[in-house]
Amino acid sequence: MILQCLGNFSSELSMLNFGMNNFKGSIPGTFAEGNKLRNLNLNGNQLEGQLPRNLANGKMLQVLDLGNNKINDSFPEWLPAFPDLQVFVLRSNRFHGLIGYPEGNISPFPKLRFIDI
């Protein structure tokens, strides 16, 4: 399991790569306000549950790779909180609902280069 206190380090870390480790449980919900994470890779584990909303506490995220887990949640409409997001991977999870954003938000990801859902 990923310890829940791990998110406490997000105020100092710029990259967190736990990909391909077969972790189980949920994603920690302790991401600090104004955290400095630029790259979060949790791909290839067995993480489940919902995405913690406080992941959006940091605005610097450029790579978000949550693919190949068991996350069961609606499509995260709060992701435009990351204006610098360039790589976005949600493949092989259990996301549901509409993929979209509020009207008037034509380009929520102006720097997006790769999306895999």
PDB file of N, CA, C and O in Angstrom, residues 9 40 68:
ATOM      1  N   PHE A   9       4.619  14.963   1.535  1.00  0.00           N
ATOM      2  CA  PHE A   9       5.896  15.338   0.938  1.00  0.00           C
ATOM      3  C   PHE A   9       5.719  16.090  -0.372  1.00  0.00           C
ATOM      4  O   PHE A   9       6.688  16.559  -0.953  1.00  0.00           O
ATOM      5  N   LEU A  40       3.361  13.062 -11.754  1.00  0.00           N
ATOM      6  CA  LEU A  40       2.796  12.041 -10.876  1.00  0.00           C
ATOM      7  C   LEU A  40       2.497  10.812 -11.718  1.00  0.00           C
ATOM      8  O   LEU A  40       1.642  10.838 -12.598  1.00  0.00           O
ATOM      9  N   ASN A  68      -3.923   2.000 -16.012  1.00  0.00           N
ATOM     10  CA  ASN A  68      -3.765   0.599 -15.613  1.00  0.00           C
ATOM     11  C   ASN A  68      -3.857   0.384 -14.106  1.00  0.00           C
ATOM     12  O   ASN A  68      -2.969  -0.185 -13.485  1.00  0.00           O
TER      13      ASN A  68
END
